[in-house]
Tab-separated table of C-alpha atoms in Angstrom:
chain	number	residue	atom	x	y	z
A	28	MET	CA	0.017	-0.026	0.006
A	29	LYS	CA	1.151	3.535	-0.738
A	30	VAL	CA	-0.425	6.974	-0.024
A	31	VAL	CA	-1.599	8.680	-3.013
A	32	ARG	CA	-0.363	12.348	-2.581
A	33	GLN	CA	-0.909	15.543	-4.364
A	34	THR	CA	2.017	16.720	-6.675
A	35	THR	CA	3.562	19.863	-7.861
A	36	LEU	CA	6.659	20.965	-9.823
A	37	ARG	CA	10.107	20.546	-8.372
A	38	ASP	CA	11.342	23.828	-9.951
A	39	HIS	CA	10.265	26.634	-12.172
A	40	THR	CA	10.634	26.569	-15.899
A	41	ALA	CA	9.715	29.039	-18.778
A	42	LEU	CA	8.978	28.882	-22.404
A	43	SER	CA	8.152	31.544	-24.901
A	44	GLY	CA	6.277	31.786	-28.227
A	45	VAL	CA	3.334	33.532	-29.836
A	46	GLY	CA	-0.407	33.409	-29.485
A	47	VAL	CA	-2.152	31.479	-32.124
A	48	HIS	CA	-5.082	34.038	-32.209
A	49	SER	CA	-3.420	37.176	-31.018
A	50	GLY	CA	-0.151	36.693	-32.795
A	51	LEU	CA	1.469	38.430	-29.825
A	52	PRO	CA	4.755	37.294	-28.137
A	53	VAL	CA	4.364	35.684	-24.724
A	54	THR	CA	6.369	34.071	-22.040
A	55	LEU	CA	4.740	31.405	-19.833
A	56	THR	CA	6.466	30.248	-16.549
A	57	PHE	CA	5.510	27.172	-14.531
A	58	HIS	CA	6.107	27.557	-10.840
A	59	PRO	CA	5.684	25.077	-7.927
A	60	ALA	CA	2.722	25.537	-5.642
A	61	ASP	CA	1.595	24.266	-2.160
A	62	ALA	CA	-0.792	21.424	-1.777
A	63	GLY	CA	-4.439	22.501	-1.949
A	64	THR	CA	-3.566	25.324	-4.335
A	65	GLY	CA	-4.681	23.615	-7.468
A	66	VAL	CA	-3.658	25.213	-10.721
A	67	ARG	CA	-3.763	28.985	-10.809
A	68	PHE	CA	-2.878	31.524	-13.594
A	69	LEU	CA	-0.990	34.680	-12.733
A	70	ARG	CA	-1.489	37.234	-15.571
A	71	THR	CA	1.230	39.862	-15.512
A	72	HIS	CA	1.969	43.013	-17.632
A	73	VAL	CA	-1.754	43.924	-17.930
A	74	GLU	CA	-1.804	47.503	-19.234
A	75	GLY	CA	-2.933	49.972	-16.687
A	76	ARG	CA	-3.890	47.266	-14.132
A	77	GLN	CA	-2.192	45.247	-11.350
A	78	ASP	CA	-1.150	41.666	-11.897
A	79	ARG	CA	-4.237	39.340	-11.640
A	80	GLU	CA	-4.286	35.796	-10.234
A	81	ILE	CA	-7.207	33.464	-11.203
A	82	PRO	CA	-7.970	29.736	-10.415
A	83	ALA	CA	-8.031	27.293	-13.284
A	84	ASP	CA	-11.605	26.160	-12.721
A	85	MET	CA	-14.876	26.458	-14.616
A	86	SER	CA	-15.957	29.541	-12.680
A	87	ALA	CA	-13.157	31.366	-14.441
A	88	VAL	CA	-14.299	30.565	-17.961
A	89	THR	CA	-15.326	33.730	-19.968
A	90	ALA	CA	-15.434	32.415	-23.443
A	91	THR	CA	-15.263	29.288	-25.439
A	92	GLU	CA	-15.732	30.310	-29.048
A	93	PHE	CA	-12.274	29.231	-30.649
A	94	ALA	CA	-10.432	28.466	-27.559
A	95	THR	CA	-10.962	28.304	-23.778
A	96	VAL	CA	-10.581	31.824	-22.168
A	97	LEU	CA	-10.141	32.430	-18.469
A	98	GLY	CA	-10.860	35.675	-16.609
A	99	ASP	CA	-12.357	37.401	-13.738
A	100	ALA	CA	-14.636	40.460	-13.121
A	101	SER	CA	-12.221	42.655	-14.976
A	102	GLY	CA	-12.425	40.718	-18.074
A	103	PRO	CA	-10.621	37.948	-20.002
A	104	LEU	CA	-6.956	37.377	-18.934
A	105	VAL	CA	-5.661	34.254	-20.396
A	106	SER	CA	-6.798	32.698	-23.721
A	107	THR	CA	-6.077	29.320	-25.214
A	108	ALA	CA	-5.344	27.842	-21.770
A	109	GLU	CA	-6.544	24.282	-22.743
A	110	HIS	CA	-3.123	22.904	-24.079
A	111	VAL	CA	-1.452	24.011	-20.782
A	112	LEU	CA	-4.063	22.540	-18.742
A	113	ALA	CA	-4.070	19.242	-20.680
A	114	ALA	CA	-0.301	18.828	-20.189
A	115	LEU	CA	-0.642	19.561	-16.411
A	116	SER	CA	-3.567	17.212	-16.055
A	117	GLY	CA	-2.160	14.515	-18.298
A	118	LEU	CA	1.044	14.361	-16.423
A	119	GLY	CA	-0.794	14.371	-13.051
A	120	VAL	CA	0.334	17.773	-11.725
A	121	ASP	CA	-2.162	18.840	-9.067
A	122	ASN	CA	-0.758	22.227	-7.919
A	123	ALA	CA	0.990	24.916	-9.989
A	124	LEU	CA	1.161	28.552	-10.568
A	125	VAL	CA	1.195	29.442	-14.339
A	126	GLU	CA	2.649	32.899	-14.891
A	127	ILE	CA	1.900	34.471	-18.220
A	128	ASP	CA	2.916	37.984	-19.442
A	129	GLY	CA	0.510	38.197	-22.443
A	130	PRO	CA	-3.161	37.696	-23.108
A	131	GLU	CA	-2.821	34.255	-24.619
A	132	ALA	CA	-0.772	31.076	-23.940
A	133	PRO	CA	1.940	30.467	-26.487
A	134	ILE	CA	0.761	28.072	-29.186
A	135	MET	CA	4.233	26.518	-29.717
A	136	ASP	CA	3.913	23.671	-32.269
A	137	GLY	CA	0.161	23.565	-31.881
A	138	SER	CA	0.267	20.615	-29.396
A	139	ALA	CA	1.002	20.133	-25.714
A	140	ALA	CA	4.332	18.678	-26.360
A	141	ALA	CA	6.372	21.773	-25.409
A	142	PHE	CA	4.559	22.096	-22.176
A	143	VAL	CA	5.167	18.344	-21.453
A	144	ALA	CA	8.833	19.096	-22.049
A	145	ALA	CA	8.843	22.075	-19.833
A	146	ILE	CA	7.154	20.086	-16.999
A	147	ASP	CA	9.643	17.322	-17.378
A	148	GLN	CA	12.528	19.830	-17.174
A	149	ALA	CA	11.006	21.164	-13.931
A	150	GLY	CA	10.318	17.722	-12.595
A	151	ILE	CA	7.290	16.576	-10.533
A	152	VAL	CA	7.386	15.912	-6.738
A	153	ALA	CA	4.899	14.623	-4.301
A	154	LEU	CA	3.388	16.712	-1.405
A	155	PRO	CA	2.401	15.750	2.184
A	156	ALA	CA	-1.466	15.810	1.304
A	157	ALA	CA	-3.758	13.212	-0.169
A	158	ARG	CA	-4.989	13.932	-3.713
A	159	ARG	CA	-8.646	14.816	-4.115
A	160	TYR	CA	-10.932	13.772	-7.015
A	161	THR	CA	-14.242	14.977	-8.467
A	162	LYS	CA	-16.051	11.763	-8.609
A	163	VAL	CA	-18.948	11.300	-11.122
A	164	LEU	CA	-21.960	9.623	-9.369
A	165	LYS	CA	-24.375	9.225	-12.123
A	166	PRO	CA	-24.584	9.836	-15.906
A	167	ILE	CA	-25.030	13.452	-17.057
A	168	ARG	CA	-25.550	14.255	-20.752
A	169	VAL	CA	-25.616	17.467	-22.893
A	170	GLU	CA	-26.765	17.668	-26.520
A	171	LYS	CA	-26.283	20.378	-28.984
A	172	GLY	CA	-27.927	19.501	-32.234
A	173	ASP	CA	-26.413	16.155	-33.284
A	174	ALA	CA	-23.369	16.715	-31.010
A	175	PHE	CA	-23.323	15.451	-27.451
A	176	GLY	CA	-21.231	14.973	-24.350
A	177	GLU	CA	-21.799	12.495	-21.579
A	178	LEU	CA	-19.988	11.979	-18.239
A	179	THR	CA	-20.544	8.611	-16.421
A	180	PRO	CA	-19.146	6.969	-13.337
A	181	CYS	CA	-15.853	5.208	-13.626
A	182	ASP	CA	-14.015	4.419	-10.505
A	183	ARG	CA	-10.762	3.272	-12.254
A	184	GLY	CA	-9.871	6.963	-13.199
A	185	PHE	CA	-10.438	9.256	-16.004
A	186	HIS	CA	-11.447	7.714	-19.369
A	187	VAL	CA	-12.083	9.741	-22.567
A	188	ASP	CA	-13.836	8.554	-25.731
A	189	VAL	CA	-14.000	11.072	-28.392
A	190	THR	CA	-15.508	10.969	-31.946
A	191	ILE	CA	-15.367	13.644	-34.620
A	192	ASP	CA	-17.044	13.663	-37.975
A	193	PHE	CA	-16.038	16.218	-40.674
A	194	ALA	CA	-17.379	16.387	-44.273
A	195	HIS	CA	-13.687	16.305	-45.490
A	196	SER	CA	-11.955	13.422	-47.191
A	197	LEU	CA	-8.802	13.803	-45.073
A	198	ILE	CA	-10.703	13.732	-41.829
A	199	GLY	CA	-14.209	12.057	-41.848
A	200	ARG	CA	-15.191	10.214	-38.842
A	201	GLN	CA	-12.401	9.497	-36.270
A	202	SER	CA	-12.553	8.091	-32.805
A	203	ILE	CA	-10.130	7.451	-29.916
A	204	ALA	CA	-10.677	6.038	-26.459
A	205	LEU	CA	-8.133	5.926	-23.681
A	206	GLU	CA	-7.652	6.164	-19.963
A	207	VAL	CA	-5.736	9.411	-19.215
A	208	GLU	CA	-2.606	8.627	-17.347
A	209	PRO	CA	0.949	9.991	-17.941
A	210	THR	CA	2.486	7.264	-20.140
A	211	THR	CA	-0.720	7.096	-22.523
A	212	PHE	CA	-0.969	10.850	-22.498
A	213	ARG	CA	2.667	11.334	-23.730
A	214	ARG	CA	2.483	8.603	-26.341
A	215	GLU	CA	-1.049	9.018	-27.638
A	216	ILE	CA	-2.176	12.677	-27.150
A	217	ALA	CA	0.442	15.237	-26.269
A	218	ARG	CA	2.022	15.642	-29.818
A	219	ALA	CA	-1.364	15.842	-31.643
A	220	ARG	CA	-1.604	19.470	-33.126
A	221	THR	CA	-4.461	21.915	-33.473
A	222	PHE	CA	-6.016	22.074	-37.010
A	223	GLY	CA	-8.122	24.511	-39.122
A	224	PHE	CA	-9.411	24.810	-42.752
A	225	MET	CA	-7.990	27.081	-45.332
A	226	LYS	CA	-11.482	28.198	-46.375
A	227	ASP	CA	-12.043	29.603	-43.056
A	228	VAL	CA	-8.840	31.745	-42.812
A	229	SER	CA	-10.193	35.124	-44.225
A	230	LYS	CA	-13.260	34.782	-41.911
A	231	LEU	CA	-10.988	34.167	-38.914
A	232	TRP	CA	-8.751	36.921	-39.652
A	233	SER	CA	-11.507	39.619	-40.144
A	234	ALA	CA	-12.949	38.536	-36.852
A	235	GLY	CA	-9.434	38.966	-35.020
A	236	TYR	CA	-8.609	35.208	-34.829
A	237	ALA	CA	-5.803	33.036	-35.985
A	238	LEU	CA	-3.498	36.095	-36.379
A	239	GLY	CA	-0.477	33.975	-35.193
A	240	ALA	CA	-1.424	30.702	-36.935
A	241	SER	CA	1.141	29.199	-39.447
A	242	LEU	CA	2.155	25.823	-40.877
A	243	GLU	CA	4.545	25.718	-37.791
A	244	ASN	CA	1.860	25.512	-35.387
A	245	THR	CA	-1.386	24.498	-37.157
A	246	LEU	CA	-2.503	21.674	-39.421
A	247	VAL	CA	-4.015	23.434	-42.262
A	248	VAL	CA	-6.499	21.534	-44.445
A	249	ALA	CA	-7.179	22.730	-47.950
A	250	ASP	CA	-9.891	21.454	-50.140
A	251	ASP	CA	-8.094	18.236	-51.296
A	252	ARG	CA	-4.760	18.095	-49.160
A	253	LEU	CA	-2.954	18.986	-46.069
A	254	LEU	CA	-0.754	22.029	-46.593
A	255	ASN	CA	1.881	21.025	-43.921
A	256	PRO	CA	4.820	19.531	-45.797
A	257	GLU	CA	5.747	17.153	-43.056
A	258	GLY	CA	2.319	15.593	-42.985
A	259	LEU	CA	0.586	14.052	-39.943
A	260	ARG	CA	2.144	12.737	-36.802
A	261	TYR	CA	-0.561	10.200	-36.367
A	262	ALA	CA	-2.976	9.014	-39.123
A	263	ASP	CA	-5.955	10.163	-36.792
A	264	GLU	CA	-4.219	13.217	-35.390
A	265	PHE	CA	-7.167	15.420	-35.794
A	266	VAL	CA	-9.303	13.320	-33.233
A	267	ARG	CA	-6.243	13.093	-30.920
A	268	HIS	CA	-6.071	16.756	-30.738
A	269	LYS	CA	-9.809	17.011	-30.012
A	270	ALA	CA	-9.211	14.669	-27.092
A	271	LEU	CA	-6.232	16.785	-25.952
A	272	ASP	CA	-8.663	19.763	-25.775
A	273	ALA	CA	-11.219	17.774	-23.862
A	274	ILE	CA	-8.566	16.732	-21.331
A	275	GLY	CA	-7.651	20.368	-20.954
A	276	ASP	CA	-11.219	21.640	-20.659
A	277	LEU	CA	-12.321	19.037	-18.173
A	278	ALA	CA	-9.158	19.905	-16.049
A	279	LEU	CA	-11.274	22.851	-15.042
A	280	ALA	CA	-13.472	20.605	-12.802
A	281	GLY	CA	-11.277	21.749	-9.868
A	282	ALA	CA	-9.788	18.283	-9.208
A	283	PRO	CA	-8.938	15.270	-11.401
A	284	ILE	CA	-12.061	13.672	-12.598
A	285	LEU	CA	-13.000	10.082	-11.523
A	286	GLY	CA	-15.278	9.353	-14.504
A	287	ALA	CA	-15.671	8.603	-18.180
A	288	TYR	CA	-16.246	11.384	-20.776
A	289	LYS	CA	-17.736	10.674	-24.102
A	290	SER	CA	-18.283	13.175	-26.821
A	291	PHE	CA	-19.394	13.259	-30.279
A	292	LYS	CA	-18.666	16.295	-32.575
A	293	GLY	CA	-17.586	18.173	-29.540
A	294	GLY	CA	-15.428	21.290	-28.829
A	295	HIS	CA	-14.795	23.813	-26.278
A	296	LYS	CA	-18.389	24.955	-25.922
A	297	LEU	CA	-19.614	21.341	-25.425
A	298	ASN	CA	-16.824	20.477	-22.988
A	299	HIS	CA	-17.725	23.572	-20.839
A	300	ALA	CA	-21.334	22.982	-21.083
A	301	MET	CA	-20.702	19.407	-19.785
A	302	LEU	CA	-18.928	20.686	-16.789
A	303	CYS	CA	-21.583	23.157	-16.095
A	304	ALA	CA	-24.166	20.451	-16.235
A	305	LEU	CA	-22.246	18.198	-13.868
A	306	ILE	CA	-21.709	20.909	-11.250
A	307	ALA	CA	-25.382	22.169	-11.563
A	308	ASP	CA	-26.690	18.682	-10.257
A	309	PRO	CA	-25.504	18.214	-6.699
A	310	THR	CA	-26.512	14.575	-6.885
A	311	ALA	CA	-24.221	13.891	-9.755
A	312	TRP	CA	-20.821	14.391	-8.147
A	313	THR	CA	-18.912	14.577	-5.008
A	314	VAL	CA	-15.312	14.991	-3.829
A	315	VAL	CA	-13.392	11.999	-2.628
A	316	GLU	CA	-9.942	11.708	-1.037
A	317	ALA	CA	-7.486	8.923	-2.041
A	318	LYS	CA	-6.063	7.393	0.983
A	319	SER	CA	-4.058	4.513	-0.431
A	320	VAL	CA	-3.908	2.199	-3.419
A	321	VAL	CA	-2.525	-1.327	-4.043
A	322	ARG	CA	0.509	-1.000	-6.431
A	323	ALA	CA	-0.720	-2.667	-9.570
A	324	PRO	CA	1.466	-4.234	-12.258
A	325	ARG	CA	0.473	-1.455	-14.694
A	326	ALA	CA	0.955	2.125	-13.536
A	327	ARG	CA	-2.158	4.135	-14.219
A	328	GLY	CA	-1.525	7.761	-12.937
A	329	HIS	CA	-4.774	9.298	-12.238
A	330	ALA	CA	-6.573	6.030	-13.036
A	331	ASP	CA	-4.897	4.443	-9.914
A	332	ALA	CA	-7.945	5.258	-7.760
A	333	ALA	CA	-8.636	1.988	-5.939
A	334	GLY	CA	-9.020	2.523	-2.144
A	335	LEU	CA	-10.969	5.765	-2.291
A	336	VAL	CA	-12.621	6.359	0.969
A	337	ALA	CA	-15.907	8.055	1.771
A	338	PRO	CA	-16.546	11.608	0.364
A	339	VAL	CA	-14.655	14.458	1.868
A	340	TYR	CA	-17.579	16.635	1.301
A	341	GLN	CA	-20.799	16.388	-0.774
A	342	ALA	CA	-21.311	18.486	-3.873
A	343	ASP	CA	-23.346	21.626	-3.408
A	344	GLN	CA	-24.327	24.605	-5.638
A	345	SER	CA	-22.647	27.247	-3.610
């Protein structure tokens, strides 16, 4: 038996790039944080205002149009947070302060790989506090047209099952299902890049989006081909990136999810609506604390949730 403890980073580490939508240069720095802190964003260099710190939870979501945007009463502070959140969640980091000196997280190569590398450079350490989980108690479903999202109980950990369906010969219908734990996240999800369609570029630019997009950070799909000369990293890279986004968006539950998430034709809006529906039903979830687990032959990261004790506290709507 071993105690399942919360984690944080061993040291701080920084990386720089541009925002995919803003096109602005930005530096993002990961810092260690105490047990119980969770993931928080510290936005610095806000013109005419003091630095602002916000929690990475669903209450801080201000927009989900083309990315997940976090903010507070003063307005949006950090856009395109989902890849950063996916890396932290996928590698099992419970507590971290993410300092960012611009309005949008750097897109890097369009995946979570650079954030994974930065976290690896900093290192992950255990803290003297038990990990807490948001445990799904009953099925919750959200539908938007023919798209849907569904959360169901799953005591083994966090399972995602994502299907996309695009009327394009290069994409079509793709599905991926996996348990979210560090080894699987690194191998199957982290390197999958964001994608867009050439036909939408002018519309996005005129609306102030995709100003920093390029073939170095986005898979660009034309009418009959992929414009990126290096091709795909996975045959089904498109759905793998949608799974990456879902992992990042659902990291805003406030604690690692014990449950299974299934989505069809989903995106940031649907992922956020799914969390809102879950939290709105106080009979659908609770918070549990991991006391100990039996070391299994196969390491499962967040999926190693056997031995959970009674709820720490019941869900409420406060």
